[in-house]
Tab-separated table of C-alpha atoms and ligand atoms in Angstrom:
chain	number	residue	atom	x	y	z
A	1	UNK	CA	-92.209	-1.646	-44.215
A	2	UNK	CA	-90.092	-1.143	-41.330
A	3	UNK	CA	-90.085	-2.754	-37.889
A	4	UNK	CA	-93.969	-3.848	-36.442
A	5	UNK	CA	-93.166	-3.619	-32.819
A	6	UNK	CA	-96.437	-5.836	-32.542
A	7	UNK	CA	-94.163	-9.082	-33.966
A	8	UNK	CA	-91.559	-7.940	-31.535
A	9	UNK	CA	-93.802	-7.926	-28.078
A	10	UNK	CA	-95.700	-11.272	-28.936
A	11	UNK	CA	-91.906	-12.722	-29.585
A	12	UNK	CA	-90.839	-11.562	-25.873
A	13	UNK	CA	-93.753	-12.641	-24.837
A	14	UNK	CA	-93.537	-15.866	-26.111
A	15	UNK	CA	-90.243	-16.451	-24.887
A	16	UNK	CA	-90.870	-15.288	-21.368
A	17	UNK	CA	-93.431	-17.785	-21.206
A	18	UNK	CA	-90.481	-20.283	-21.429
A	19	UNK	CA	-89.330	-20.582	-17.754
A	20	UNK	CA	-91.846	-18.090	-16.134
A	21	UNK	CA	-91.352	-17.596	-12.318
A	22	UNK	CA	-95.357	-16.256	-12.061
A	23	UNK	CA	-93.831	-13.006	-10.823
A	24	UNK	CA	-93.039	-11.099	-14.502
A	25	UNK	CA	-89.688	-12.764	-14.304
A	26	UNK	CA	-87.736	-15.970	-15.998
A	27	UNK	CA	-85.453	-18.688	-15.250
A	28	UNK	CA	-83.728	-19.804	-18.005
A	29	UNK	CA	-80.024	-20.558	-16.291
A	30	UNK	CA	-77.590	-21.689	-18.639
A	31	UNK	CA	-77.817	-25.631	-20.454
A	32	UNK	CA	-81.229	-25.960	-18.276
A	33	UNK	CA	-84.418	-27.429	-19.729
A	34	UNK	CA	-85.837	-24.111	-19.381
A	35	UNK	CA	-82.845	-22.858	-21.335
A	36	UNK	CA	-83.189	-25.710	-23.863
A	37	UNK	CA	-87.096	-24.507	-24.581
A	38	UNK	CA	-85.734	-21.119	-25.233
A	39	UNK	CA	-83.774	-22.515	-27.827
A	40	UNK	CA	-85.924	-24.353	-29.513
A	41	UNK	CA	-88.805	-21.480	-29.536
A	42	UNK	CA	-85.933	-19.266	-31.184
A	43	UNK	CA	-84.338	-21.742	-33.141
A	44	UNK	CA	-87.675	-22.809	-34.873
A	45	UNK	CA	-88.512	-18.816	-35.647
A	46	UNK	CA	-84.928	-18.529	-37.559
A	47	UNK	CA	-86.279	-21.454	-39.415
A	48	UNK	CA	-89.350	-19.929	-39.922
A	49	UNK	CA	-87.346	-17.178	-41.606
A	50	UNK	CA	-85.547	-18.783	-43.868
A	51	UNK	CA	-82.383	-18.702	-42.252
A	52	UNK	CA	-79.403	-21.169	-42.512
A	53	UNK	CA	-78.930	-22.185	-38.803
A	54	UNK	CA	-75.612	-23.363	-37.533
A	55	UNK	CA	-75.273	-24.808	-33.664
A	56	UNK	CA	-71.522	-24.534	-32.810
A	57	UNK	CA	-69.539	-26.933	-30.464
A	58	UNK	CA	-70.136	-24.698	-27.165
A	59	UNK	CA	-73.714	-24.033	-28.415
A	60	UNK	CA	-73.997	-20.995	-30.122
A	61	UNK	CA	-76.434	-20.637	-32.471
A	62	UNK	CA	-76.230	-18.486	-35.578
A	63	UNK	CA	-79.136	-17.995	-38.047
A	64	UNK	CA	-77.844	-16.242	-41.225
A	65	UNK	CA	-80.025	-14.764	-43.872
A	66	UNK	CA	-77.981	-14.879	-47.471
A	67	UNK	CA	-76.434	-12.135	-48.901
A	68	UNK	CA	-75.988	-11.627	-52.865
A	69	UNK	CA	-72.273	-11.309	-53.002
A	70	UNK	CA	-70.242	-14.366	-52.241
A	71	UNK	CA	-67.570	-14.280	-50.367
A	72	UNK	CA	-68.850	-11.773	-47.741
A	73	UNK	CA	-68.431	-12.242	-43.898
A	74	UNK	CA	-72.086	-11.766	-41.847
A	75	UNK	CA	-72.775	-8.398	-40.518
A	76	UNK	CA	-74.070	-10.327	-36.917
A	77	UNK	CA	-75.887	-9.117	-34.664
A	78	UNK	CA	-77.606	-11.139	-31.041
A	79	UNK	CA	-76.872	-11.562	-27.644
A	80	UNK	CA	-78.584	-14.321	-25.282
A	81	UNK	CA	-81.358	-15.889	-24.010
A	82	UNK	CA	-80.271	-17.185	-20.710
A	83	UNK	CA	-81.213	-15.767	-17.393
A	84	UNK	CA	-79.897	-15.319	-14.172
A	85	UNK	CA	-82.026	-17.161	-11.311
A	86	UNK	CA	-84.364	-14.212	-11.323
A	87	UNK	CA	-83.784	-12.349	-14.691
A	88	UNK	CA	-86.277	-10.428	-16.657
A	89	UNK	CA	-88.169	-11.161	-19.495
A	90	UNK	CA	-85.854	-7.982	-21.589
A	91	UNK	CA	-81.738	-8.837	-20.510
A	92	UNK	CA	-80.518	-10.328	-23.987
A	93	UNK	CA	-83.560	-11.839	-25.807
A	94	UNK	CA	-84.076	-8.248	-27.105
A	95	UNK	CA	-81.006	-8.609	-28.959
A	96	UNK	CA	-81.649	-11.723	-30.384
A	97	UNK	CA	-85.638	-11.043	-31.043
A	98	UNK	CA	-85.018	-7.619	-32.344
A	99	UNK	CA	-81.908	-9.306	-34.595
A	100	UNK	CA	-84.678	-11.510	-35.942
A	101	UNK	CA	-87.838	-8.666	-36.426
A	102	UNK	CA	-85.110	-6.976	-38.508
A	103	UNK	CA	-84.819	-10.129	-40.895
A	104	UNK	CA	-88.885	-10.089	-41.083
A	105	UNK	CA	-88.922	-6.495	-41.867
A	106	UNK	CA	-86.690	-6.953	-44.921
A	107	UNK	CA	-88.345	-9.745	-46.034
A	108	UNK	CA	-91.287	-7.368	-46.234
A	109	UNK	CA	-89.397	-4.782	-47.842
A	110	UNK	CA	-87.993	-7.087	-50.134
A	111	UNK	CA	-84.544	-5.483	-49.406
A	112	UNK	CA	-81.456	-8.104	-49.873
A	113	UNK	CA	-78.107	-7.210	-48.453
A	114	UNK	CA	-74.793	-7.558	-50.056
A	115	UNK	CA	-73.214	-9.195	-46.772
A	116	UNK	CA	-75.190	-11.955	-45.085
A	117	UNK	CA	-77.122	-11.093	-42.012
A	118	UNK	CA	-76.606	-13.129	-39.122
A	119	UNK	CA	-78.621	-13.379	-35.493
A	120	UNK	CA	-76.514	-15.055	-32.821
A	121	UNK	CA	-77.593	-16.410	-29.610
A	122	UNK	CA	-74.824	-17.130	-27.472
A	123	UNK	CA	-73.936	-20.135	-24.575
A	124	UNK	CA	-74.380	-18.949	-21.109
A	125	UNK	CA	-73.852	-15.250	-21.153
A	126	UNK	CA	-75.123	-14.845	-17.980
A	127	UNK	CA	-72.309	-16.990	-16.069
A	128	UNK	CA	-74.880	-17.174	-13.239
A	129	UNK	CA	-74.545	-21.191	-13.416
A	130	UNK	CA	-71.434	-21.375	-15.376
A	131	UNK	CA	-68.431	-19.028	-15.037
A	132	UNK	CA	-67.499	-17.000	-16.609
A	133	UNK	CA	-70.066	-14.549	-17.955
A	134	UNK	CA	-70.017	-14.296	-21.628
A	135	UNK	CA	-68.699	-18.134	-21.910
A	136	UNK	CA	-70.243	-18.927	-24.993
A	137	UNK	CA	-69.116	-15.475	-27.028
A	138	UNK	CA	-65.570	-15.734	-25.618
A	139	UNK	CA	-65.101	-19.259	-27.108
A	140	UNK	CA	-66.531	-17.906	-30.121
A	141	UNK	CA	-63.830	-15.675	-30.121
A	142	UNK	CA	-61.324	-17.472	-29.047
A	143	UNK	CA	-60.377	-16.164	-25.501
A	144	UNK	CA	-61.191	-19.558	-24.051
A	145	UNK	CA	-60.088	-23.251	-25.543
A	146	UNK	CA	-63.107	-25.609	-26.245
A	147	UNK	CA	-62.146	-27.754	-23.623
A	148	UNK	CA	-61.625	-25.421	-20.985
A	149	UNK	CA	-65.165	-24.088	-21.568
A	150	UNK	CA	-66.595	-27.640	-21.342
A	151	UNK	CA	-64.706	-28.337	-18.292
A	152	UNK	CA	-66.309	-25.517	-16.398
A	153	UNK	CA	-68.437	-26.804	-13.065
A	154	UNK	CA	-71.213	-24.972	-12.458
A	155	UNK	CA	-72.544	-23.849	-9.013
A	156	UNK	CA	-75.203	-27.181	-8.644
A	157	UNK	CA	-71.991	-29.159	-9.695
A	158	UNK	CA	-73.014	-30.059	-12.856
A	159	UNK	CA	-70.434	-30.147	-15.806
A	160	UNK	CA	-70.939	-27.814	-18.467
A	161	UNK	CA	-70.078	-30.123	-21.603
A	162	UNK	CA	-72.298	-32.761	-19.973
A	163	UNK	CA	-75.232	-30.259	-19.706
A	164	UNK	CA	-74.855	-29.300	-23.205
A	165	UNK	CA	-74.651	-32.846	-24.645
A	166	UNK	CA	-77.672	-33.438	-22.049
A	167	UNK	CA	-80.240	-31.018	-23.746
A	168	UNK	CA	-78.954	-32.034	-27.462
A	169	UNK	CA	-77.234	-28.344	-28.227
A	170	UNK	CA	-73.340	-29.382	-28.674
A	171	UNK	CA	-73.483	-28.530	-32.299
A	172	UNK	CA	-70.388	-29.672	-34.798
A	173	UNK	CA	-69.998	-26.006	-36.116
A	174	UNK	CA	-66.240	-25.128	-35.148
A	175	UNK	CA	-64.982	-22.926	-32.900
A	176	UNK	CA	-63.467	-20.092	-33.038
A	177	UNK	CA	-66.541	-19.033	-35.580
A	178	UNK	CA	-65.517	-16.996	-37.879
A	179	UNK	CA	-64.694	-13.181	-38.263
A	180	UNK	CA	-68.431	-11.055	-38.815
A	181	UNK	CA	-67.569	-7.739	-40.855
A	182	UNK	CA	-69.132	-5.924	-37.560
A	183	UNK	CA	-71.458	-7.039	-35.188
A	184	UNK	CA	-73.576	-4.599	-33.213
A	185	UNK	CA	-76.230	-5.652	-30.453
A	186	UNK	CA	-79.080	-3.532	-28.904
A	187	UNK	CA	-79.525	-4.278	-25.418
A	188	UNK	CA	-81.432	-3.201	-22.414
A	189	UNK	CA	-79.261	-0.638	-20.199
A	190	UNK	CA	-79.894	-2.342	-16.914
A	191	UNK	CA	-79.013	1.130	-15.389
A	192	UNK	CA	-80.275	4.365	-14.687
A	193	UNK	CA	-78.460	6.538	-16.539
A	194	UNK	CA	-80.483	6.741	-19.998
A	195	UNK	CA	-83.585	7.613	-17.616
A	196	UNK	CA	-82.220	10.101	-16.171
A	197	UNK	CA	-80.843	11.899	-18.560
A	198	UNK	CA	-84.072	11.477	-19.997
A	199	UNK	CA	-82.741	10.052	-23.779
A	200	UNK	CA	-84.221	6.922	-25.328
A	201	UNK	CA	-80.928	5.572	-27.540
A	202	UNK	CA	-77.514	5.065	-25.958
A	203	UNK	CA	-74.659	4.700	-28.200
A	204	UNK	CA	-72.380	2.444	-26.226
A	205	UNK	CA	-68.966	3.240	-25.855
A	206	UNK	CA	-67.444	0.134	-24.733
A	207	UNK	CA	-67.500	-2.179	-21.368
A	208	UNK	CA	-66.430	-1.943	-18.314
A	209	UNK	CA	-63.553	-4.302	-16.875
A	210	UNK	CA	-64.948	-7.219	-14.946
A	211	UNK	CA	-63.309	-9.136	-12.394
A	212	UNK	CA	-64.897	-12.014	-10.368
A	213	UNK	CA	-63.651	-14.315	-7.604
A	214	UNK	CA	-64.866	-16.893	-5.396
A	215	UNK	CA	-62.823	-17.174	-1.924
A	216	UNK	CA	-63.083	-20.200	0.265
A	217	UNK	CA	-62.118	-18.665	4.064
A	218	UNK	CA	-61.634	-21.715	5.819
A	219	UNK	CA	-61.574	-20.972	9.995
A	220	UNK	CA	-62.720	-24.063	12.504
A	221	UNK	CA	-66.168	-24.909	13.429
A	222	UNK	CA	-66.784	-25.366	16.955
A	223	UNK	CA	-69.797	-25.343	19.492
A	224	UNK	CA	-71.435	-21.700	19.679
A	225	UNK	CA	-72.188	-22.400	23.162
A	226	UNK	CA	-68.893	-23.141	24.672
A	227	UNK	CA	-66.326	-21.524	22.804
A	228	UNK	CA	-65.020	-18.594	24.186
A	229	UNK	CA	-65.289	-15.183	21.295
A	230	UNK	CA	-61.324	-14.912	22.183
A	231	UNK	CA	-60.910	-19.142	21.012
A	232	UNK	CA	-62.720	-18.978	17.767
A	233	UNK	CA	-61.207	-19.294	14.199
A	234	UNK	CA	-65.070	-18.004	12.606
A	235	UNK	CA	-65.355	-18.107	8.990
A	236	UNK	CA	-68.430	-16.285	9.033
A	237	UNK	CA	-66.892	-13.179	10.634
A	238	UNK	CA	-64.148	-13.036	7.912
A	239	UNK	CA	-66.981	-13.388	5.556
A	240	UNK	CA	-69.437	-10.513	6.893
A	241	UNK	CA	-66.298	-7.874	6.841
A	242	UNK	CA	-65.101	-8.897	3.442
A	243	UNK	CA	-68.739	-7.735	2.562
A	244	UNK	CA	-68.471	-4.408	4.644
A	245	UNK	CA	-65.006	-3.658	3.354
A	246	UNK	CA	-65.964	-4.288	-0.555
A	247	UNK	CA	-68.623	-1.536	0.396
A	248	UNK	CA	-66.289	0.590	2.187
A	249	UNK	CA	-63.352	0.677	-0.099
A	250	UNK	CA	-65.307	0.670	-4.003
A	251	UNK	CA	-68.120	3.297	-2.061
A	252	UNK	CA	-64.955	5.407	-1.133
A	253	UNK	CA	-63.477	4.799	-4.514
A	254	UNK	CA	-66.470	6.640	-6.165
A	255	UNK	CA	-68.256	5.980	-9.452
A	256	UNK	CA	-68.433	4.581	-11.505
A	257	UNK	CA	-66.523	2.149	-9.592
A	258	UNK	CA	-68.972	-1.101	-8.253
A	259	UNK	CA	-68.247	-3.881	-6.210
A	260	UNK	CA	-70.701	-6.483	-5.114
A	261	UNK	CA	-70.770	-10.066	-2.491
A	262	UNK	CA	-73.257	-11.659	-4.563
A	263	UNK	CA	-73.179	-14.740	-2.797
A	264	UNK	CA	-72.298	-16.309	0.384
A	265	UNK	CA	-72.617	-19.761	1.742
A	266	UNK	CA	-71.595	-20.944	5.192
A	267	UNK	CA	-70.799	-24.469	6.017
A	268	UNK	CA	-72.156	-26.575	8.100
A	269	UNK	CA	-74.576	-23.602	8.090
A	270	UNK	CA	-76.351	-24.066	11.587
A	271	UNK	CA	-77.589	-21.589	14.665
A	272	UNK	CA	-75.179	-23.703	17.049
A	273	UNK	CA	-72.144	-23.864	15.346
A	274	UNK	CA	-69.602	-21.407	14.668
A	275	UNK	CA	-68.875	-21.604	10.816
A	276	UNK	CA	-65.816	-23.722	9.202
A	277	UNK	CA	-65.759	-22.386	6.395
A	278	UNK	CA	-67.529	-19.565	3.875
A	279	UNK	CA	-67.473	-19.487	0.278
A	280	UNK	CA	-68.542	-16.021	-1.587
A	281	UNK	CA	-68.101	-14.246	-4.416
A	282	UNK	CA	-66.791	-10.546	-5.654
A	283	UNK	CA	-68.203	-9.082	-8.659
A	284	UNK	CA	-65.388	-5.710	-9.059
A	285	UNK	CA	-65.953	-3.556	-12.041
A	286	UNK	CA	-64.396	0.042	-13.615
A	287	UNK	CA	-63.820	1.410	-16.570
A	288	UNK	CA	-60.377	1.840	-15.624
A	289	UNK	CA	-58.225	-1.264	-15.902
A	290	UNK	CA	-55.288	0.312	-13.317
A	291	UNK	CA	-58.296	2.017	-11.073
A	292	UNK	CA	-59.848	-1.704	-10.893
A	293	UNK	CA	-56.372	-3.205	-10.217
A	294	UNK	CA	-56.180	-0.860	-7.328
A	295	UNK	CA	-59.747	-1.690	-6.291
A	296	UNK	CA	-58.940	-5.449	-6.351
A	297	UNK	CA	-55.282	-4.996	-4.235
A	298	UNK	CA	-56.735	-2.647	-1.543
A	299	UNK	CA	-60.008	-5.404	-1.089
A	300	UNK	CA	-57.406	-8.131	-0.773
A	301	UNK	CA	-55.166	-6.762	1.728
A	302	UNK	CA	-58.678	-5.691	4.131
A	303	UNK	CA	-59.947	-9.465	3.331
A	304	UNK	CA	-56.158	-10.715	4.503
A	305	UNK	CA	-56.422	-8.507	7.371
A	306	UNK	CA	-59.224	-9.815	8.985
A	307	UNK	CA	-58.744	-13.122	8.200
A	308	UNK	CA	-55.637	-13.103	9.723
A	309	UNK	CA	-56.804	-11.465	13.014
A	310	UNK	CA	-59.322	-14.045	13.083
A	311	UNK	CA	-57.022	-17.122	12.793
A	312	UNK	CA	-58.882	-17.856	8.902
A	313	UNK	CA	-57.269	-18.770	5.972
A	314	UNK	CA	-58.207	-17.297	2.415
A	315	UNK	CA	-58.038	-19.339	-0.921
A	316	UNK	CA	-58.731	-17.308	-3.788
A	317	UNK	CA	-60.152	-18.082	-7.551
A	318	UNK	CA	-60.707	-16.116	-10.742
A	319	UNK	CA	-64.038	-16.710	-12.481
A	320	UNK	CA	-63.761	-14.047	-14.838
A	321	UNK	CA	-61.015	-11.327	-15.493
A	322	UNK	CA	-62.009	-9.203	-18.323
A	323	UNK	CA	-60.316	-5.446	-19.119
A	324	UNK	CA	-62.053	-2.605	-19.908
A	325	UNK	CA	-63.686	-2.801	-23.639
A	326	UNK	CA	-63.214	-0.169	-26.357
A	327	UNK	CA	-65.923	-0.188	-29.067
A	328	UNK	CA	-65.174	0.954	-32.736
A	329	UNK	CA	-65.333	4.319	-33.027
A	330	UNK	CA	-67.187	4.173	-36.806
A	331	UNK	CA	-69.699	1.694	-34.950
A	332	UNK	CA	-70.456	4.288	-32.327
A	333	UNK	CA	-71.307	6.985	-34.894
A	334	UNK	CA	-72.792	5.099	-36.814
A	335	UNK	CA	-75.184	4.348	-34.071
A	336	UNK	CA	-75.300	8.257	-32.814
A	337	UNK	CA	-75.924	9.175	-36.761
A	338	UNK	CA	-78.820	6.755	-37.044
A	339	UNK	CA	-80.293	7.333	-34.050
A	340	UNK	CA	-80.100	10.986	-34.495
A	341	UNK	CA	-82.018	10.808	-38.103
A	342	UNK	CA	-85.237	9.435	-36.416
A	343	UNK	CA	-85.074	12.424	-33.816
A	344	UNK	CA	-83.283	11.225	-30.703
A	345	UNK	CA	-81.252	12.806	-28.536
A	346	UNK	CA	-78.573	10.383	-28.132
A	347	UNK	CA	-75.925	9.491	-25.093
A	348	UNK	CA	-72.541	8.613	-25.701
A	349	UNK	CA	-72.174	6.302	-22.364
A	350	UNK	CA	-70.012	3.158	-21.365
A	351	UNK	CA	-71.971	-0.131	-20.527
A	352	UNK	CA	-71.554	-1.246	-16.763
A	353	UNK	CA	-72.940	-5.010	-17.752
A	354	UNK	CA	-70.921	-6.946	-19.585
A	355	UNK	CA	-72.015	-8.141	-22.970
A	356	UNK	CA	-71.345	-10.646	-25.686
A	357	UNK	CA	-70.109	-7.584	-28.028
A	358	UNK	CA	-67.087	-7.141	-25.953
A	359	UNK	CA	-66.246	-10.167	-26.743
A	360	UNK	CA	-66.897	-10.112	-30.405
A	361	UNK	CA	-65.201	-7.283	-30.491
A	362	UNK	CA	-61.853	-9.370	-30.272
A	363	UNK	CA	-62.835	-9.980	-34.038
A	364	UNK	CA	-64.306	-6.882	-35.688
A	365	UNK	CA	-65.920	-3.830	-35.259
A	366	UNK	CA	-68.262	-4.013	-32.910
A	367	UNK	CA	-70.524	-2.000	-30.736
A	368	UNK	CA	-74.262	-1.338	-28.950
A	369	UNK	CA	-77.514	0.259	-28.958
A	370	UNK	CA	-79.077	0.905	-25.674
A	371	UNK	CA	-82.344	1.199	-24.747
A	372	UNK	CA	-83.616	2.938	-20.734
A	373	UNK	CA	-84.899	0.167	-18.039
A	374	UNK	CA	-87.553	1.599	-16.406
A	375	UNK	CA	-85.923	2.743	-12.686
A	376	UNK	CA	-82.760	1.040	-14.018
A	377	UNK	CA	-83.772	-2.102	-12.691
A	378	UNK	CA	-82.533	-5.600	-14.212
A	379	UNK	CA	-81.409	-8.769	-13.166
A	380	UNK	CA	-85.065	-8.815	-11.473
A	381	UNK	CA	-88.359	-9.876	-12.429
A	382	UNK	CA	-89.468	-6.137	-12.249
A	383	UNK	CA	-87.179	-5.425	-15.094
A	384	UNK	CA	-89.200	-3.382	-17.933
A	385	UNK	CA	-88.525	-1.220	-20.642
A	386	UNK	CA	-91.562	0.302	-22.875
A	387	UNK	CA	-92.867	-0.767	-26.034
A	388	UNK	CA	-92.187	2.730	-27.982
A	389	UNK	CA	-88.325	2.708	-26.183
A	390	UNK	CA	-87.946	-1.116	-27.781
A	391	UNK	CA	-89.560	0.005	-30.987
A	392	UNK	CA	-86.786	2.762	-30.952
A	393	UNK	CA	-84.061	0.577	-30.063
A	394	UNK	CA	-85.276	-1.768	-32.711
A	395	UNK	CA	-85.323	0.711	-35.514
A	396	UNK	CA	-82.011	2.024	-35.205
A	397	UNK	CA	-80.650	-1.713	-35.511
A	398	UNK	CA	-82.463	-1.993	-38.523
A	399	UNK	CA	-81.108	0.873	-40.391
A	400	UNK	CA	-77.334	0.327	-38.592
A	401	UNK	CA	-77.319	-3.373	-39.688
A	402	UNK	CA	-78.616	-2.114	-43.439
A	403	UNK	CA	-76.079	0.023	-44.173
A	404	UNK	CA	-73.203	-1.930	-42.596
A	405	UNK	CA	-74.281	-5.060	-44.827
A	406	UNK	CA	-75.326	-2.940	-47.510
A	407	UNK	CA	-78.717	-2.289	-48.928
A	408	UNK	CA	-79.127	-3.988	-52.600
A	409	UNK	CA	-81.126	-1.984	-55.010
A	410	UNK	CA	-84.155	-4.503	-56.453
B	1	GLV	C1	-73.414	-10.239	-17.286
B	1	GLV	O1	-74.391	-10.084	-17.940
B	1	GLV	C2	-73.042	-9.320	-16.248
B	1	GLV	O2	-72.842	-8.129	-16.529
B	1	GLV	O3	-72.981	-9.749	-15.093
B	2	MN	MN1	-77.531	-9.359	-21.077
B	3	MN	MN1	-77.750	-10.300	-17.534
């Protein structure tokens, strides 16, 4: 017995049912209810397995099936099962549903490992609520303190650590966790590229770098009917051209360069008033740590430009600043060997998300499967990706996570 892809679709299924929007989409933002119903759907299933479940202080959860050798780290594999506002039912709980069909399936084999198994589900990956994106991995692996990660204010002002003491997940497992032997995690690609090319399995090559900041552009409000254009100090006009020039400068920077203004609020926010201030974000991202440095000092001197022409002010604020991620290169063939056994023709390719593997990867080998997104769209309610490309995906984490824990003989 191998994977039932069956088990696997009722699972996502079930899950997406847990914060549906009515459109094919979910809402399950970080340390929500919704969020806290995921986690007890998944929770109970690890139970339902037999695994040992461990909630950690930032609340990761960890469901480890025993292995027969004591003494053995966990071969992990997971992701997460928050959303953004208007995620898909696919971004992360494949990982984590997929990390728990593979338990099932060698229960039915009868197959014990010499390492444990684990399935992890981490704490906010999504950093839509919370930043930054992959919170709850990088505590895990120790890029950010405990109490700077429970300090974090999220964008309806709520504080994380309360949040996560609110819907009973602050768990008293410590963090850091400790070291997997590897940790690999199939994934959705969220692109285009695996389409396109026309392959079903990506072998993931590592991360891009990931930079995000929020900028407050503070100007003066003042009546729109009165003021003069040459008198006015307009937020909202620093604002639009930091969005044009983001465009501008990463468009004319070329791929796989991206740059995004995600969101933008104006304050007071009316038709009659020219605007104070603006607050909005930039989401950078390249493979290339010095080509993103250049992407980043080029967008601030345009954004200083204009603000300065404009009589504005600009304060600026890191929410995330993550280089450019290397995965292990025996992970990676590992992946291209397996997935090239059951017939595929695989891509080598770099992952323009970000992921909780990157961050893992601060503590072993780690790397990714990917699986196509139908049109490459995620991050959207239309997000899909078929049953036979998830029953792919789902096999070659099987047979990567057997032989890096190590198949016993019965
Ligand atoms: C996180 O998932 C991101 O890539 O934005
Ligand atoms: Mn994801
Ligand atoms: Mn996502």
């Amino acid at each position: 017995m191998t994977i039932v892809v069956d088990r696997l679709l009722a699972d996502l299924e079930a899950l997406a049912a847990v914060g549906d929007t009515g459109d094919g989409g979910n809402c399950r933002l970080a340390l929500t209810d919704e969020d806290a119903g995921g986690r007890e759907l998944v929770t109970g299933w690890m139970r339902e397995l037999g695994l040992d479940v461990r909630v950690d202080r930032i609340g990761n959860v960890v469901g480890t099936r025993a292995g027969t050798e004591p003494g053995l780290a966990e071969v992990m594999t997971g992701s997460h099962i928050d959303t953004v506002r208007t995620g898909g039912r696919y971004d992360g709980t494949l990982g984590v549903l997929a990390g728990l069909e593979v338990c099932r399936a060698l229960d039915d084999a009868g197959i014990r490992t010499r390492h444990p198994l684990a399935v992890a589900f981490f704490t906010d990956e999504e950093g839509s609520r919370f930043a930054p994106d992959m919170l709850g991995s990088l505590v895990y692996a120790g890029g950010l303190d405990l109490e700077g990660a429970l300090g974090a204010v999220g964008i309806d002002g709520a504080l994380l650590g309360d949040e996560l003491e609110r819907i009973g997940w602050a768990g008293d497992a410590a963090v850091p966790g400790p070291a997997p032997h590897a940790y690999v995690e199939l994934h959705i690609e969220q692109g285009p590229v695996l389409e396109e090319a026309g392959r079903v399995i990506g072998a993931v090559t590592g991360v891009q770098g990931i930079l995000w900041q929020e900028l407050v552009l503070t100007g003066q409000s003042n009546h729109a009917g009165t003021t003069p254009m040459r008198l006015r100090h307009d937020a909202g006009l620093v604002a639009a051209a930091t969005v044009t020039e983001v465009r501008r400068i990463v468009a004319s920077a070329g791929e796989p360069a991206v740059g995004t203004v995600g969101r933008l609020r104006l304050h007071p926010d009316l038709t009659n008033v020219v605007a104070a201030t603006a607050t909005l974000t930039i989401d950078l991202r390249h493979t290339d740590a010095a080509e993103l440095a250049g992407l980043e000092a080029a967008i601030t001197a345009a954004v200083d430009a204009a603000a300065e022409a404009e009589g504005v002010t600009v304060d600026r604020r890191d929410l995330a600043r993550f280089e450019p991620v290397v995965f292990d290169p025996a992970i990676i063939d590992l992946v291209e060997r397996v997935a090239t056994e059951y017939g595929h023709d695989v891509l080598r390719m770099p992952s323009g998300a970000g992921h909780d593997a990157q961050m893992i990867a601060r503590l072993c080998p780690a790397g990714m499967v990917f699986v196509p997104s139908v049109r490459g769209i995620s991050h959207n309610p239309a997000e899909h990706t078929d049953p036979a490309d998830l029953e792919a995906g789902a096999r070659v984490l099987h047979d990567v996570l057997l032989e890096l824990a190590g198949a016993v003989p019965s």
